[in-house]
Coordinates of C-alpha atoms and ligand atoms in Angstrom, one line a residue:
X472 CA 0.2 -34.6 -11.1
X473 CA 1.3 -35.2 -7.4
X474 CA 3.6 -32.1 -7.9
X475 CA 0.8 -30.1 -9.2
X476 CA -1.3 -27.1 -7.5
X477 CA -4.7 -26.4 -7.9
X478 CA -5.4 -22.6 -6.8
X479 CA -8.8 -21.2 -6.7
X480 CA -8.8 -17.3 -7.8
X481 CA -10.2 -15.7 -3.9
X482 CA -12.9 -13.7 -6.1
X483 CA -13.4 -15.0 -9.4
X484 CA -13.8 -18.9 -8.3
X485 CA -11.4 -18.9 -11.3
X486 CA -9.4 -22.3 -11.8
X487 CA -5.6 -22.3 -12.0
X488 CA -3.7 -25.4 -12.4
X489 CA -0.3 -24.6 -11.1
X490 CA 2.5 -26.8 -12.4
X491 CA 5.7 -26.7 -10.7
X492 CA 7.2 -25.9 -13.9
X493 CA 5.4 -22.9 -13.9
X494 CA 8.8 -20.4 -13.6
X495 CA 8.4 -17.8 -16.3
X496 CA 4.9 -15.7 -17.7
X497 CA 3.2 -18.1 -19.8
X498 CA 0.4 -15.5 -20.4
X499 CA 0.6 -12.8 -23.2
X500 CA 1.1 -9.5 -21.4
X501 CA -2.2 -7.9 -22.5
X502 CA -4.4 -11.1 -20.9
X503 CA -2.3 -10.1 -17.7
X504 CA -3.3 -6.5 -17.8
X505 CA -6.5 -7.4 -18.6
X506 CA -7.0 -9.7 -15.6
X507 CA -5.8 -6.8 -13.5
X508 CA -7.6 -4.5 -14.8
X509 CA -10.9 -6.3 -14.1
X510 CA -9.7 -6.4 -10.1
X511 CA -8.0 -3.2 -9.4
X512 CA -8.5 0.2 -10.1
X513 CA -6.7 0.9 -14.1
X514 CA -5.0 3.8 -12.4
X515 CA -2.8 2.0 -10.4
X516 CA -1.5 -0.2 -13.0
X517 CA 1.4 1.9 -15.4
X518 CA 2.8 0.4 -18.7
X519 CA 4.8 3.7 -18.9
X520 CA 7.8 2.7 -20.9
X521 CA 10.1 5.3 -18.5
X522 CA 8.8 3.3 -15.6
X523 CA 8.8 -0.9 -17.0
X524 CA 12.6 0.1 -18.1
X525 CA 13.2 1.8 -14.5
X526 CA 12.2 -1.5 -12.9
X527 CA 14.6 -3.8 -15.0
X528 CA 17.5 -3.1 -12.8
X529 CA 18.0 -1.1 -9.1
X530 CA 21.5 0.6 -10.1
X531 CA 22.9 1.9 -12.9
X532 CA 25.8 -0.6 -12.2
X533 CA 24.8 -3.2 -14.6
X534 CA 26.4 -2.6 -17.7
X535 CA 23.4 -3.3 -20.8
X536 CA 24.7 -6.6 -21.9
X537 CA 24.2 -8.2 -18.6
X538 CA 21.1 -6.4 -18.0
X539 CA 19.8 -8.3 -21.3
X540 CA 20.7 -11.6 -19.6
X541 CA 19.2 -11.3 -15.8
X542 CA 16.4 -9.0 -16.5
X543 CA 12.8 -8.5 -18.9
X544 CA 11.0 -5.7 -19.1
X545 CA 7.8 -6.3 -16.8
X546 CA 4.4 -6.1 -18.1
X547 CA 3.3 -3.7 -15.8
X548 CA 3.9 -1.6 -12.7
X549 CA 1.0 -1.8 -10.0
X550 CA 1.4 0.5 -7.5
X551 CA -1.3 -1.1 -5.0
X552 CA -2.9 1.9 -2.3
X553 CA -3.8 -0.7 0.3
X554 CA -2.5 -4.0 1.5
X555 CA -5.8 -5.9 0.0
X556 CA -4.8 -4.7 -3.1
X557 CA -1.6 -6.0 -2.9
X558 CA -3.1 -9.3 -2.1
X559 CA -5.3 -8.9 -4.7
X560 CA -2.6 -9.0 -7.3
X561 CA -1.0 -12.1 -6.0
X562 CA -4.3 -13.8 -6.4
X563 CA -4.6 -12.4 -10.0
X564 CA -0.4 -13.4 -10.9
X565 CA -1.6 -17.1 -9.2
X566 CA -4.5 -17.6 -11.7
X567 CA -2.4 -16.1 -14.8
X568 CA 0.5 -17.5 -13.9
X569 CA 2.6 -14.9 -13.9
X570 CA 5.5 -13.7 -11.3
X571 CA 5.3 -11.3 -8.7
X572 CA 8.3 -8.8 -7.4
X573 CA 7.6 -6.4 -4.8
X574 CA 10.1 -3.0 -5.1
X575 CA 10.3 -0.5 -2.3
X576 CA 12.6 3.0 -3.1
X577 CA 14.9 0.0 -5.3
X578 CA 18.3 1.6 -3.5
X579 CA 19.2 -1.9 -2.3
X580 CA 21.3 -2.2 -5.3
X581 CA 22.0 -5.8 -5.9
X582 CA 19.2 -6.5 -8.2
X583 CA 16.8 -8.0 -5.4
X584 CA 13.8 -5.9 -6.8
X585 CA 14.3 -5.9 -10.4
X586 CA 12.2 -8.0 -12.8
X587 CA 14.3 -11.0 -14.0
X588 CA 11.8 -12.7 -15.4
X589 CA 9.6 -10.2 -16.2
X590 CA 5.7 -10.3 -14.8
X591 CA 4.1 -7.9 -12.5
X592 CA 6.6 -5.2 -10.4
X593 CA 4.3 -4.3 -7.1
X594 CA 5.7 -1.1 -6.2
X595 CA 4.8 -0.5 -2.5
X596 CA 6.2 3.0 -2.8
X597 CA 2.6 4.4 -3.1
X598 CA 1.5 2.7 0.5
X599 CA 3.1 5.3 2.4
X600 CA 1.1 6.5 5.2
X601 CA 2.1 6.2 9.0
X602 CA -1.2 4.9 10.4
X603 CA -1.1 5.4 13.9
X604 CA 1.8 6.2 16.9
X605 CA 0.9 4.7 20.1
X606 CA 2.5 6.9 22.4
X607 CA 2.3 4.4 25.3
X608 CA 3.6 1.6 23.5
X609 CA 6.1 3.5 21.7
X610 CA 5.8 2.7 18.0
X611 CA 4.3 3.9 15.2
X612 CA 2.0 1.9 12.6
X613 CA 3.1 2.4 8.8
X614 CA 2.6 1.1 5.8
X615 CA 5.3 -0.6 4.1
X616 CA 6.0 2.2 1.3
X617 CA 6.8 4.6 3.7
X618 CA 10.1 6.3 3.5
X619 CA 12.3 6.7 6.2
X620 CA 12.6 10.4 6.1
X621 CA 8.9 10.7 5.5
X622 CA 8.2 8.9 9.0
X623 CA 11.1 10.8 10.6
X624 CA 9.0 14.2 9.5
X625 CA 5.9 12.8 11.0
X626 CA 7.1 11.7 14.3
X627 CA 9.2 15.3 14.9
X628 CA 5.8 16.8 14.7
X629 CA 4.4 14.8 17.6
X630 CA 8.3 14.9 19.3
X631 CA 9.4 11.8 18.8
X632 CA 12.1 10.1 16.4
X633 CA 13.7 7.0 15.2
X634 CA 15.6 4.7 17.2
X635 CA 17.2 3.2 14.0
X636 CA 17.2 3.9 10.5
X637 CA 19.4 3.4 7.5
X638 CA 21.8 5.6 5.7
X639 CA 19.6 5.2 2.5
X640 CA 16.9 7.0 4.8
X641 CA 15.8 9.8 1.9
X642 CA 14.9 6.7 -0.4
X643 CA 14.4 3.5 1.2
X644 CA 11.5 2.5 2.5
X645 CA 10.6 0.1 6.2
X646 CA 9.5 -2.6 4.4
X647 CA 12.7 -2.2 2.1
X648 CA 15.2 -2.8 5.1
X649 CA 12.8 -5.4 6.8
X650 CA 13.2 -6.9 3.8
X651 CA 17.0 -6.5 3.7
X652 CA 19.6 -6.4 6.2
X653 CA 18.1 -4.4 8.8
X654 CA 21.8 -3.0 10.0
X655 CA 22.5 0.8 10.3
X656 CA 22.3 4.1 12.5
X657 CA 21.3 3.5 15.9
X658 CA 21.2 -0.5 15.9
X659 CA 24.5 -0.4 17.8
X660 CA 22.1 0.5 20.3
X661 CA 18.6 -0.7 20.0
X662 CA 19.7 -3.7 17.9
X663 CA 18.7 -5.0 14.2
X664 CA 15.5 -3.3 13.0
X665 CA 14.4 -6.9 12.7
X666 CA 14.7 -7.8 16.0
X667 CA 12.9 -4.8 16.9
X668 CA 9.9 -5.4 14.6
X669 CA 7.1 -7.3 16.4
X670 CA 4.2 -7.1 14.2
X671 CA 3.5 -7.1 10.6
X672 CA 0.9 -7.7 7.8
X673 CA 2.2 -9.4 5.2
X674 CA 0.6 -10.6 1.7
X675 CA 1.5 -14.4 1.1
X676 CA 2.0 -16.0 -1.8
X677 CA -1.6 -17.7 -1.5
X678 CA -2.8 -14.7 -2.4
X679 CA -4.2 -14.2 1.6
X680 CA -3.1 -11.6 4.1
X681 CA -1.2 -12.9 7.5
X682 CA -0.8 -10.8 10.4
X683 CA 3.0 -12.0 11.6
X684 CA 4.3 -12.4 14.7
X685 CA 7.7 -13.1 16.5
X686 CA 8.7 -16.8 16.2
X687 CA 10.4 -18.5 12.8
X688 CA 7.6 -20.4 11.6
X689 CA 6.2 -20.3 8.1
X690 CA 4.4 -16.6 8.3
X691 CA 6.8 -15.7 11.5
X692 CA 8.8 -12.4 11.5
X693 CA 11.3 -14.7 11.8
X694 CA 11.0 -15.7 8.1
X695 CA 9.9 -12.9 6.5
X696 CA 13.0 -10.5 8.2
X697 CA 15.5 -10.2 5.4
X698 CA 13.9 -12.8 2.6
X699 CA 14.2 -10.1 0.2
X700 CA 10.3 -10.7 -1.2
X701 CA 10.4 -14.5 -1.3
X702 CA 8.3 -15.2 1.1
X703 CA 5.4 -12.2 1.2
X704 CA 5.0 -8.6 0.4
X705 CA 5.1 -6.5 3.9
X706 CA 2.2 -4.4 3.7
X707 CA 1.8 -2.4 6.9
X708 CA 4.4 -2.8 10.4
X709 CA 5.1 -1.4 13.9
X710 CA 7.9 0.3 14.1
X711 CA 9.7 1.1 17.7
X712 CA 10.0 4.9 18.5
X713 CA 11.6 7.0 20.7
X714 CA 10.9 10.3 22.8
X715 CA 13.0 13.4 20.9
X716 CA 16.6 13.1 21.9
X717 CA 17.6 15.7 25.2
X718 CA 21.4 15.6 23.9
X719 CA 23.0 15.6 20.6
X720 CA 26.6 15.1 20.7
X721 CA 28.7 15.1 17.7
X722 CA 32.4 14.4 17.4
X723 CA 35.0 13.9 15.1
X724 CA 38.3 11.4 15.5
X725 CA 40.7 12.4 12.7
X726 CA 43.1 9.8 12.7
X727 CA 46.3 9.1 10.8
X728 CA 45.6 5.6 9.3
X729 CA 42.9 3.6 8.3
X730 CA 44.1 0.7 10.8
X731 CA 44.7 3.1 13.5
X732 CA 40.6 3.5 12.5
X733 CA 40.1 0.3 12.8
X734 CA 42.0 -0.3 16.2
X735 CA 39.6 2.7 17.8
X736 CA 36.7 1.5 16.1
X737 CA 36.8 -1.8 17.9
X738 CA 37.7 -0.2 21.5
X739 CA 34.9 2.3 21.0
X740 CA 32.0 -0.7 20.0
X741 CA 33.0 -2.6 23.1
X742 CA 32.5 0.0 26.3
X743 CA 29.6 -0.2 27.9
X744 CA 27.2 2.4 27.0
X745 CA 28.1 2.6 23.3
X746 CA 27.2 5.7 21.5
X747 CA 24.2 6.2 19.2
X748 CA 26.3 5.8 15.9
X749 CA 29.9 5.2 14.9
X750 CA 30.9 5.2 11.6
X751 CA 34.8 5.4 10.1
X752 CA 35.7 6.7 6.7
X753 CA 38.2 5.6 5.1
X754 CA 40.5 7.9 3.8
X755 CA 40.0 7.2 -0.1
X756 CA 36.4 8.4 1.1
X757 CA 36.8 11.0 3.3
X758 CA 39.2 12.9 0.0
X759 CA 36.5 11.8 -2.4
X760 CA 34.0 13.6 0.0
X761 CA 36.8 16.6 0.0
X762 CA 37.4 16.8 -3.6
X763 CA 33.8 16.2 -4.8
X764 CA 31.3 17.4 -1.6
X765 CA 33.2 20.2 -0.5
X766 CA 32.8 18.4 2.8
X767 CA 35.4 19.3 5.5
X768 CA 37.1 16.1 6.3
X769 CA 40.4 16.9 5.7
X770 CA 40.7 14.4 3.7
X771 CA 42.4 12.1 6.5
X772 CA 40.5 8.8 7.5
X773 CA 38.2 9.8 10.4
X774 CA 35.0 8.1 12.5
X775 CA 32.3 10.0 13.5
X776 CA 30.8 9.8 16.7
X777 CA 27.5 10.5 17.6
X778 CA 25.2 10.5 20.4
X779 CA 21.8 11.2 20.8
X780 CA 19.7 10.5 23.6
X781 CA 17.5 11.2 27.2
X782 CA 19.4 14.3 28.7
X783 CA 21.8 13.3 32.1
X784 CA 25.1 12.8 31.5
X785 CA 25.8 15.5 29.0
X786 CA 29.9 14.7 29.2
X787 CA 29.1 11.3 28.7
X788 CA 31.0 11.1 25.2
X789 CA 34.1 13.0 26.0
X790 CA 34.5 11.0 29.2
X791 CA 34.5 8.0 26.5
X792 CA 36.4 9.1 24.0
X793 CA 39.2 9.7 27.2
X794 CA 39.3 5.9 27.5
X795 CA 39.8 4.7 23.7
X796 CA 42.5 7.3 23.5
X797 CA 45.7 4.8 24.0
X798 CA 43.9 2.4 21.2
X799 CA 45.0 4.5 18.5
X800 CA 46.4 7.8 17.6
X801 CA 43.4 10.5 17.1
X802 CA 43.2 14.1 17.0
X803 CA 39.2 15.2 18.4
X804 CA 37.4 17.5 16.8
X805 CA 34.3 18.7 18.5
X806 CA 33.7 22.0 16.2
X807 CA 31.1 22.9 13.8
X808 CA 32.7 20.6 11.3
X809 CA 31.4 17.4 13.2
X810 CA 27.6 18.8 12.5
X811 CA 28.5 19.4 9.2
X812 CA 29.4 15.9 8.7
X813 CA 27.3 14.1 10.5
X814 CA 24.3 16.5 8.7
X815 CA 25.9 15.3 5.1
X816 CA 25.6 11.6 6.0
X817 CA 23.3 10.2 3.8
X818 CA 24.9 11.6 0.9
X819 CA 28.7 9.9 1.5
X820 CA 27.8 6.8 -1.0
X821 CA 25.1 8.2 -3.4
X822 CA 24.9 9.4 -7.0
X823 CA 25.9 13.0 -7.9
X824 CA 25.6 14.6 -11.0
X825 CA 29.0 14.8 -13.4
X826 CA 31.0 12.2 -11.6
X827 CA 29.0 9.3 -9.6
X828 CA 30.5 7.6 -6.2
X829 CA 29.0 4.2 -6.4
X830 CA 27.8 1.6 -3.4
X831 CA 29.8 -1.5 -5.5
X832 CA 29.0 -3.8 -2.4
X833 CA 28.4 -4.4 1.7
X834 CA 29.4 -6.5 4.1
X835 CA 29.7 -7.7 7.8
X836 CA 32.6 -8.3 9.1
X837 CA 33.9 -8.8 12.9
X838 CA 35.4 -5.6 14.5
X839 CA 39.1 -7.5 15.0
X840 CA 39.0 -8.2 11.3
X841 CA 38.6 -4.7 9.8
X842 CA 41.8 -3.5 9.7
X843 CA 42.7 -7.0 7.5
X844 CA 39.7 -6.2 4.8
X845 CA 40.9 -2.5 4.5
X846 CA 44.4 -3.2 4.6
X847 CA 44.9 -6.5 3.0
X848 CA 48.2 -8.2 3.4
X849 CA 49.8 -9.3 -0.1
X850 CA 46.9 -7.2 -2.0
X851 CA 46.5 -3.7 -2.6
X852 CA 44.9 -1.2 0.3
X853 CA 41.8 0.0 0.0
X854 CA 44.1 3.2 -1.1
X855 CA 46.1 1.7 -3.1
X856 CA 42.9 0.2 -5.2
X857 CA 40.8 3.7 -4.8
X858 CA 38.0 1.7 -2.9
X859 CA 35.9 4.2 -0.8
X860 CA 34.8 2.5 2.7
X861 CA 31.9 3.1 5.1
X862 CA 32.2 1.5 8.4
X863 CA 29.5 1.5 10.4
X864 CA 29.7 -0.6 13.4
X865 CA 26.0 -1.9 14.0
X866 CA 26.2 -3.9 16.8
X867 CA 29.4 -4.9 19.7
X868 CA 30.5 -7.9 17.0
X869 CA 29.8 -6.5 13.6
X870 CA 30.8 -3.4 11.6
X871 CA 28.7 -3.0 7.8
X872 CA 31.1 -2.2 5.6
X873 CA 29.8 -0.3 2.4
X874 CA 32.1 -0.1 -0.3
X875 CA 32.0 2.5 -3.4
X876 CA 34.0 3.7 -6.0
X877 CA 34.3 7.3 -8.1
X878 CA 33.3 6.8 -11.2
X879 CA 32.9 9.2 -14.5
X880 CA 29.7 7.6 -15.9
X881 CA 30.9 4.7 -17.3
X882 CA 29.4 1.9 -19.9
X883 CA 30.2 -1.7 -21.2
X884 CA 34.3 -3.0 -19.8
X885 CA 34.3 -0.4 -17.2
X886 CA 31.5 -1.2 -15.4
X887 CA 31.8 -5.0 -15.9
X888 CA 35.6 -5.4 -13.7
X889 CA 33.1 -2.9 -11.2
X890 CA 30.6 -6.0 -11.2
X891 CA 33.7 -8.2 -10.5
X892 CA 35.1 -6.0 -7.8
X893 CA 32.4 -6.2 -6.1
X894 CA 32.3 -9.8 -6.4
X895 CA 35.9 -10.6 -5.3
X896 CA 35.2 -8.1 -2.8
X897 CA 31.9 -10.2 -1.3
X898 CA 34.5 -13.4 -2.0
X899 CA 37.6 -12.1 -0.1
X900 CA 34.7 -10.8 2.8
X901 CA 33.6 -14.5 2.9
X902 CA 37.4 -15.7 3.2
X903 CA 38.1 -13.3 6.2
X904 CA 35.3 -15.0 8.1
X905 CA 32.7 -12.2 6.9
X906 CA 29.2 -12.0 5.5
X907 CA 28.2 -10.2 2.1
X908 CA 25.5 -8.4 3.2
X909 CA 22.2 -9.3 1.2
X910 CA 21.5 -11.7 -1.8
X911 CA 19.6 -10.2 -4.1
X912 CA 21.0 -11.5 -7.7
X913 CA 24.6 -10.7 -7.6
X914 CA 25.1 -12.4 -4.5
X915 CA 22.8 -15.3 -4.8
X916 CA 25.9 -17.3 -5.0
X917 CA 27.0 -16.7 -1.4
X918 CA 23.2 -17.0 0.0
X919 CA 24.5 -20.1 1.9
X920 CA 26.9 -17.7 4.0
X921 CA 24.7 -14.8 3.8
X922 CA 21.9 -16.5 6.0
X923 CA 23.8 -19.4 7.6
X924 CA 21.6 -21.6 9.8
X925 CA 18.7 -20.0 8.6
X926 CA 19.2 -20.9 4.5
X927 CA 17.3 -24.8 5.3
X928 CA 14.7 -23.4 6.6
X929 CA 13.8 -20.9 4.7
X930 CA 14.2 -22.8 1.7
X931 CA 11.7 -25.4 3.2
X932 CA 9.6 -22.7 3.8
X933 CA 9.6 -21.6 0.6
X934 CA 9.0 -24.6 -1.2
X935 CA 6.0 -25.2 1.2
X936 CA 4.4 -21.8 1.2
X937 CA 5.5 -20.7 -2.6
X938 CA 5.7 -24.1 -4.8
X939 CA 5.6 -22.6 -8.2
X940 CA 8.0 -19.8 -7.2
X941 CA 5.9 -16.8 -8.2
X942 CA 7.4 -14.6 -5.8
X943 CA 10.8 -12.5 -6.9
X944 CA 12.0 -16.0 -8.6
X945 CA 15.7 -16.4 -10.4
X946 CA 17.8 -14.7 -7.4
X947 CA 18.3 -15.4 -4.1
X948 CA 17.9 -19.3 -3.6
X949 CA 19.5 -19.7 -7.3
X950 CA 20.5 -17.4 -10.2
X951 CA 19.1 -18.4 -13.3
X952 CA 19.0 -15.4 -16.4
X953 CA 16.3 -14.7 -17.9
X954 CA 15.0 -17.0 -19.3
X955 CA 15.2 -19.6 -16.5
X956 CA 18.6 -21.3 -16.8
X957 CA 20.5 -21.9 -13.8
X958 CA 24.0 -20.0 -13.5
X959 CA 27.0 -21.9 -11.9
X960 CA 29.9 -19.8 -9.8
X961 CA 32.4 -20.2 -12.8
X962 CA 29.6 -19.7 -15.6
X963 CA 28.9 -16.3 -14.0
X964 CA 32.5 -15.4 -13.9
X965 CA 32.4 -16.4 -17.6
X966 CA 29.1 -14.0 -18.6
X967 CA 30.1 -11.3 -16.7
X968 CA 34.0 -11.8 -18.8
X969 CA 31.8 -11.8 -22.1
X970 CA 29.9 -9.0 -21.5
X971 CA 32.5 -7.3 -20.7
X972 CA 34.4 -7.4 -24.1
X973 CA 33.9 -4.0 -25.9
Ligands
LIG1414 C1 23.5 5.4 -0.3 C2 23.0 4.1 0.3 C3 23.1 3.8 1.7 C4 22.7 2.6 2.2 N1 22.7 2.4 3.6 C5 22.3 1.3 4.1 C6 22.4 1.0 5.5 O1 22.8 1.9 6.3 N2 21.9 -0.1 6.0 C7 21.4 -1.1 5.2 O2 20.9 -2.1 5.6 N3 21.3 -0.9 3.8 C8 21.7 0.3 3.3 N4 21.6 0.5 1.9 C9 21.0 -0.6 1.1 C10 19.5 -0.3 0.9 O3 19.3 1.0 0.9 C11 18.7 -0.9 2.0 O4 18.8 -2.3 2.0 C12 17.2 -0.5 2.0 O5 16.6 -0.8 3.2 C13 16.4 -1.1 0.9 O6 15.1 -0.5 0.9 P1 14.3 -0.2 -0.4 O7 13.0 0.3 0.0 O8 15.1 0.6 -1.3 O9 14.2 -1.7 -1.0 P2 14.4 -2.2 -2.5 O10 15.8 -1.9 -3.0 O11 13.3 -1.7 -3.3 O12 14.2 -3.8 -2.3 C14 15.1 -4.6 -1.7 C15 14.6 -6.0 -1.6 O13 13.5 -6.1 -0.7 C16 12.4 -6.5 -1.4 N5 11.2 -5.7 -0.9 C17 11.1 -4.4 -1.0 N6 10.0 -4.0 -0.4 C18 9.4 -5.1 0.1 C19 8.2 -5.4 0.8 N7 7.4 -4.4 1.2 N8 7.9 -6.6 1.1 C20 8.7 -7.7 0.8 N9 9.8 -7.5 0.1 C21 10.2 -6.2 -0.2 C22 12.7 -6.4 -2.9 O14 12.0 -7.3 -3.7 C23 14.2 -6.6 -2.9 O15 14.5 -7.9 -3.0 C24 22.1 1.6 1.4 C25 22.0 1.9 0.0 C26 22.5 3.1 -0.5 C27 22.4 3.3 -2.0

């Protein structure tokens, strides 16, 4: 009894006695749809086939076998219009015991918002709106469904822009990379969107909403940054803005060798005014972007410079890219083709139709360590092995590496030794002194490295705040499949090598 719950449903007064074996539905799926039917609007709840399947994985990566074993089909899709009834649901899963997983645009790709153990998939997608921009305090108010792009339309039209965003910006949505790692364009600059965040509304799993605030206490920002929907569903945020860049400023390194990228990629993060965005493609990417885009890259391994900005020093960049000239052998290109590129850039790691470049992984690593992860001594090159890299460096001491591969569509063996690239690939990060970037399920095995100092406490905080784990449960903290059995390192290894047999 002592390590049993009583919750009291907010409107109903309904009793729920809340055991903390309580891990998978214990409810027949029609009772839960019933129960949230009587609370919410029947529109906004979808047991469309198309969309309970959609929600069973976030990529097509996972080949079916495995899918059987870490995912069930939910027993409904709610896509809430306002943060009460998000909370609202909670309070509803609480008192029929049935888990919770909040999805945003589901491009984070390692299974973080798909439904392992089935229950209710809150699809914030629908909570789009920007609220309010506070031109004095520079930031805009949105809710958390909001697409990047979609917010990046709306503050054009009152001339202002994003002062960080990331390269899944057509898709994702701000709640989705608060959620997640919060590294990409223009937090080189203005830091990790996480640090930049200083309010939020979150639904807990009480079933209340909290209004967070900076600090690393149980409803802080500090908590909820990155927890990948363990700890609360963002509902609405303030989001730091800038006035409409004076000078746009786009060049091209073409360079002769991915470590000769590396070398310049670590000379350029540490001057002093860095540049909006850097990013280096690998050359194994920049001819995949040749061969299947069209793209002009030459198909040599290049970086990309950007910068964006108040007007003033409008040489600023050359006068920069002057200095990091000894560091590596470069030829600069400031034509049209630098536009061109830097216009195509959220397409470089995204699906196409026919032939499909995959995102098999990410990672942090230090600048000095780049050229080691892309070149590895004793294993084959990243050219050698046809791995396509994305460097972007995201702050002085950190570059995200995004790793993809060309792929026909593929099915069953194929897309199984893709599962285990990615996973030696997170592994040989983690050797190097790195950080696979993000948990979700595939990497829930390296969540110790993944969030460092910060795994204790959160996982107090969790078991404080969430004791019957009805938030996004079976990833993150531990993997268990689907039907709540824990999954050791070597046992995974062993699934993913049956479920790869034809
Ligand atoms: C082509 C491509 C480029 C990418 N570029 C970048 C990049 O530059 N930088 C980067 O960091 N990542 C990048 N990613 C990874 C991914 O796009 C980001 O992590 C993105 O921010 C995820 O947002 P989403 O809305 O798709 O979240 P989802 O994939 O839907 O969800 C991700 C996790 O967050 C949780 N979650 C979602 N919404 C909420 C919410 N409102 N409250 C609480 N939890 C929530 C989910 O449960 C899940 O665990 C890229 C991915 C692709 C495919």
């Amino acid at each position: 009894l002592t390590r049993k719950r009583i919750h009291i449903g907010r409107r109903t007064g309904k009793i729920g006695f809340l055991g903390k074996g309580m891990t998978l539905p214990s409810r027949e799926k029609s009772e839960v749809v019933s129960a949230l039917a009587l609370r919410i609007d029947e529109d906004l709840i979808s047991l469309n086939e198309a969309d309970l399947d959609r929600c069973r994985t976030d990529m097509p990566l996972v080949p079916g076998r495995m899918r059987s074993l870490f995912s069930r089909r939910p027993a409904a899709v709610v896509r809430p219009g306002s943060a009460k009834c998000v909370a609202d649901v909670i309070d509803t899963c609480i008192e029929e015991k049935t888990v919770v997983v909040p999805r945003g645009g589901g491009t984070a790709g390692l299974g973080g918002a798909t439904a392992v153990r089935g229950g209710v998939i809150i699809d914030v997608s629908g909570m789009n709106q920007v609220l309010g921009l506070d031109k004095e305090r520079m930031c805009a108010t949105v809710e958390a469904g909001c697409s990047w792009q979609a917010l990046k339309h709306e503050l054009a039209g009152a001339g202002l822009r994003l002062r960080s965003y990331p390269l899944s910006a057509p898709q994702s949505t701000v709640g989705g990379w608060m959620s997640t790692g919060g590294y990409g364009i223009g937090t080189l600059g203005a830091g990790c969107f996480h640090s930049q965040v200083e309010a939020m509304e979150v639904a807990v799993p009480s079933g209340l909403l909290v209004n967070a605030g900076p600090g690393d206490g149980r409803y802080a920002i500090g908590s909820l940054a990155g927890a990948e929907g363990q700890m609360g569903i963002i509902t609405k945020l303030e989001v730091p803005v800038a006035r409409m860049a004076e000078r746009k400023c786009y060049r091209l390194l073409r360079l002769a060798s991915d470590r000769d990228g590396a070398e310049v990629l670590k000379v350029l993060a540490n001057t002093e005014k860095p540049p909006f965005a850097l990013m280096m493609l690998n050359r194994s990417l920049s001819e995949a972007l040749r061969d299947l885009n069209g793209l002009p890259t030459g198909g040599s391994p290049m970086i990309i410079v950007a910068d964006e900005g108040d007007a003033g020093d409008a040489d600023r960049l050359d006068g920069l890219l002057k200095e990091v000239a000894p560091a590596g052998r470069f030829e600069l290109d400031d034509g049209e083709d630098a536009r061109i590129l830097w216009d195509a850039r959220f397409s470089y790691l995204g699906a196409r139709p026919g032939r499909t470049v995959l995102l098999t992984g990410e990672a942090l690593v230090r600048p000095s360590d780049l050229h080691s992860l892309l070149e590895p001594e004793g294993s084959p090159s990243s050219r050698q092995s046809g791995l396509l890299h994305l460097c972007q460096v995201v702050d002085r001491d950190t570059v995200l590496v995004m790793t993809g591969l060309v792929r026909e569509p593929v099915e069953g063996a194929d897309l199984v030794r893709d599962v285990v690239r990615t996973s030696r690939f997170a592994a040989s990060v983690a050797a190097r002194g790195g950080r696979p970037y993000g948990i979700g399920l595939w990497n829930s095995r390296f969540a110790r490295i993944v969030l460092g100092e910060r795994f204790k406490n959160l996982k107090l905080i969790k078991s404080e705040t969430d004791r019957i784990h009805i938030l996004n449960p079976g990833k993150f903290f531990s993997l268990t499949t689907n039907t709540g059995w824990p999954v050791w390192g070597p046992f995974f290894n062993l699934i993913l090598g049956l479920a790869g047999r034809p």
